[in-house]
Amino acid sequence: LRTEDMSADLKLARSSLDRIIREQIHKYAGIFVAKKLSLSYEGTDATVLTDEKWLGFVIGQILSNALKYTRTGGIHIYLKNSPVRNYVSNITPTTPITLVIEDTGIGIRAEDLPRIFEKGYTGVNGRDDNRATGIGLYLSNKIMRKLGHRLYITSTEGKGTKVFLEFSVEDLNMY
């Protein structure tokens, strides 16, 4: 319900992506241990213009799904194509920062992928798992769009899933 009108609750600021990620990893640490899954995350010094609470919700939802559908192996969190500031000319490239959360889980069937962001859609995996509601990815995608970010997913059934959270490197211009 709170995502219907997030504007009153948004607090956009340059935020440490590393801090947000680590808070969510800490939240799910017990599940990593209980399921004996590995976690690969080396940290990042990237900052993004976002709302920490809402982005934390999205990252937590993605980790929750990865943990739910991963039985062996683990989860790898990393930045893809991280832009590097040119300190000589003090220019930051316009390439977006993309956070990848990759798992070695059961994957998503190709026929389910186009519908994973639909409200209430659970797909084959969700029907097999009685805990799935079809709300998590729907809300995550909605929140990411409202924050001016992008969420997309690739997956191979039986091999795992990659979730991409893309952040613009340019500040918003307010007039």
Coordinates of C-alpha atoms in Angstrom, one line a residue:
L1 CA 0.0 0.0 0.0
R2 CA 2.8 2.4 0.8
T3 CA 4.2 2.1 -2.7
E4 CA 1.0 3.7 -4.1
D5 CA 2.1 7.2 -3.0
M6 CA 5.8 7.0 -2.1
S7 CA 6.4 10.7 -2.7
A8 CA 5.7 11.7 0.9
D9 CA 8.0 9.0 2.2
L10 CA 11.0 9.5 -0.2
K11 CA 14.3 10.8 1.0
L12 CA 16.6 11.0 -1.9
A13 CA 20.3 11.4 -1.1
R14 CA 23.7 10.3 -2.3
S15 CA 24.0 7.0 -0.4
S16 CA 26.7 4.4 0.1
L17 CA 25.6 1.4 -2.0
D18 CA 28.0 -0.8 0.1
R19 CA 26.2 0.1 3.4
I20 CA 22.8 -0.7 2.0
I21 CA 24.0 -4.1 0.6
R22 CA 25.8 -5.0 3.8
E23 CA 22.6 -4.2 5.9
Q24 CA 20.6 -6.7 3.8
I25 CA 23.3 -9.3 3.9
H26 CA 23.4 -9.1 7.7
K27 CA 19.6 -9.4 7.8
Y28 CA 19.8 -12.7 5.9
A29 CA 23.1 -14.0 7.4
G30 CA 21.4 -16.7 9.4
I31 CA 19.7 -18.2 6.3
F32 CA 23.1 -18.3 4.4
V33 CA 24.5 -20.3 7.4
A34 CA 21.5 -22.6 7.8
K35 CA 21.4 -23.5 4.1
K36 CA 25.2 -23.7 3.9
L37 CA 25.3 -21.3 0.9
S38 CA 28.3 -19.3 0.0
L39 CA 28.3 -15.5 -0.3
S40 CA 30.7 -13.7 -2.5
Y41 CA 30.8 -9.9 -2.0
E42 CA 33.9 -7.8 -1.9
G43 CA 32.3 -4.4 -1.2
T44 CA 32.1 -1.2 -3.3
D45 CA 32.8 2.4 -2.9
A46 CA 30.0 3.4 -5.2
T47 CA 27.4 6.0 -4.2
V48 CA 24.0 6.3 -5.8
L49 CA 21.2 8.8 -5.7
T50 CA 18.4 6.9 -4.0
D51 CA 16.2 6.4 -1.0
E52 CA 18.1 4.1 1.3
K53 CA 15.1 2.5 2.9
W54 CA 13.3 1.7 -0.4
L55 CA 16.5 0.5 -2.1
G56 CA 17.2 -1.7 1.0
F57 CA 13.7 -3.2 0.6
V58 CA 14.4 -4.1 -3.0
I59 CA 17.9 -5.6 -2.4
G60 CA 16.4 -7.5 0.6
Q61 CA 13.6 -8.9 -1.6
I62 CA 16.1 -10.0 -4.3
L63 CA 18.3 -11.7 -1.7
S64 CA 15.2 -13.4 -0.1
N65 CA 14.3 -14.8 -3.5
A66 CA 17.8 -15.9 -4.2
L67 CA 18.0 -17.7 -0.9
K68 CA 14.5 -19.2 -1.3
Y69 CA 15.3 -20.8 -4.7
T70 CA 19.0 -21.7 -4.1
R71 CA 19.7 -25.1 -2.6
T72 CA 23.4 -25.5 -3.3
G73 CA 26.2 -23.2 -4.3
G74 CA 25.7 -19.6 -3.4
I75 CA 25.1 -16.0 -4.2
H76 CA 27.6 -13.6 -5.8
I77 CA 27.1 -9.8 -5.5
Y78 CA 29.2 -7.5 -7.7
L79 CA 29.2 -4.3 -9.8
K80 CA 29.1 -4.7 -13.6
N81 CA 30.8 -2.0 -15.7
S82 CA 31.4 0.3 -12.7
P83 CA 32.1 3.8 -14.0
V84 CA 35.4 5.2 -12.9
R85 CA 35.8 9.0 -12.3
N86 CA 38.5 10.5 -14.4
Y87 CA 40.3 12.6 -11.7
V88 CA 42.4 14.4 -14.3
S89 CA 39.4 16.0 -16.0
N90 CA 37.0 15.4 -13.0
I91 CA 34.4 13.9 -15.4
T92 CA 32.3 10.9 -14.5
P93 CA 31.2 8.8 -17.5
T94 CA 27.5 8.5 -18.1
T95 CA 27.6 4.7 -17.9
P96 CA 25.2 3.6 -15.3
I97 CA 26.2 1.7 -12.1
T98 CA 24.8 -1.8 -12.3
L99 CA 24.6 -4.0 -9.2
V100 CA 24.3 -7.7 -10.0
I101 CA 23.0 -10.3 -7.6
E102 CA 23.6 -13.7 -9.1
D103 CA 22.6 -17.1 -7.6
T104 CA 23.1 -20.7 -8.5
G105 CA 19.5 -21.5 -7.8
I106 CA 16.9 -23.4 -9.8
G107 CA 16.4 -20.6 -12.3
I108 CA 13.3 -19.3 -13.9
R109 CA 11.7 -21.0 -16.9
A110 CA 12.0 -19.0 -20.2
E111 CA 8.2 -18.9 -20.6
D112 CA 7.8 -17.3 -17.1
L113 CA 10.5 -14.6 -17.5
P114 CA 8.4 -12.1 -19.5
R115 CA 5.7 -12.1 -16.7
I116 CA 7.8 -12.1 -13.5
F117 CA 7.1 -8.4 -12.7
E118 CA 3.3 -8.8 -13.0
K119 CA 1.3 -8.4 -9.8
G120 CA 0.4 -11.8 -8.4
Y121 CA 2.3 -13.9 -11.0
T122 CA 4.2 -16.7 -9.4
G123 CA 5.1 -18.9 -12.4
V124 CA 5.9 -22.6 -12.2
N125 CA 8.5 -22.2 -9.4
G126 CA 6.1 -20.1 -7.3
R127 CA 3.3 -22.7 -7.7
D128 CA 5.7 -25.4 -6.5
D129 CA 6.7 -23.2 -3.5
N130 CA 3.7 -22.5 -1.4
R131 CA 5.3 -19.4 0.1
A132 CA 5.4 -17.5 -3.1
T133 CA 2.9 -14.6 -3.5
G134 CA 3.9 -13.0 -6.8
I135 CA 4.2 -9.6 -5.0
G136 CA 7.9 -9.3 -4.3
L137 CA 9.2 -8.7 -7.8
Y138 CA 6.2 -6.7 -8.7
L139 CA 6.8 -4.3 -5.8
S140 CA 10.6 -4.3 -6.4
N141 CA 10.2 -3.2 -10.0
K142 CA 7.6 -0.6 -9.1
I143 CA 9.9 0.9 -6.4
M144 CA 12.9 0.9 -8.7
R145 CA 11.0 2.8 -11.4
K146 CA 9.7 5.3 -8.9
L147 CA 13.3 5.9 -7.7
G148 CA 14.5 6.4 -11.3
H149 CA 16.4 3.1 -11.3
R150 CA 16.0 0.1 -13.5
L151 CA 15.5 -3.6 -12.6
Y152 CA 15.9 -6.5 -15.1
I153 CA 16.5 -10.2 -14.8
T154 CA 18.1 -13.0 -16.8
S155 CA 17.9 -16.6 -15.9
T156 CA 18.6 -20.1 -17.1
E157 CA 16.4 -22.9 -15.7
G158 CA 18.6 -25.3 -13.6
K159 CA 21.6 -22.9 -13.6
G160 CA 20.6 -19.8 -11.7
T161 CA 19.4 -16.2 -12.0
K162 CA 21.1 -12.8 -12.4
V163 CA 19.2 -9.7 -11.1
F164 CA 20.5 -6.4 -12.4
L165 CA 19.8 -3.2 -10.5
E166 CA 20.8 -0.2 -12.6
F167 CA 21.5 3.3 -11.2
S168 CA 22.0 6.4 -13.2
V169 CA 25.3 8.2 -12.4
E170 CA 23.8 11.6 -13.1
D171 CA 22.1 13.7 -10.5
L172 CA 18.5 14.8 -10.9
N173 CA 18.0 18.4 -11.9
M174 CA 15.3 20.0 -9.9
Y175 CA 13.6 23.2 -11.2

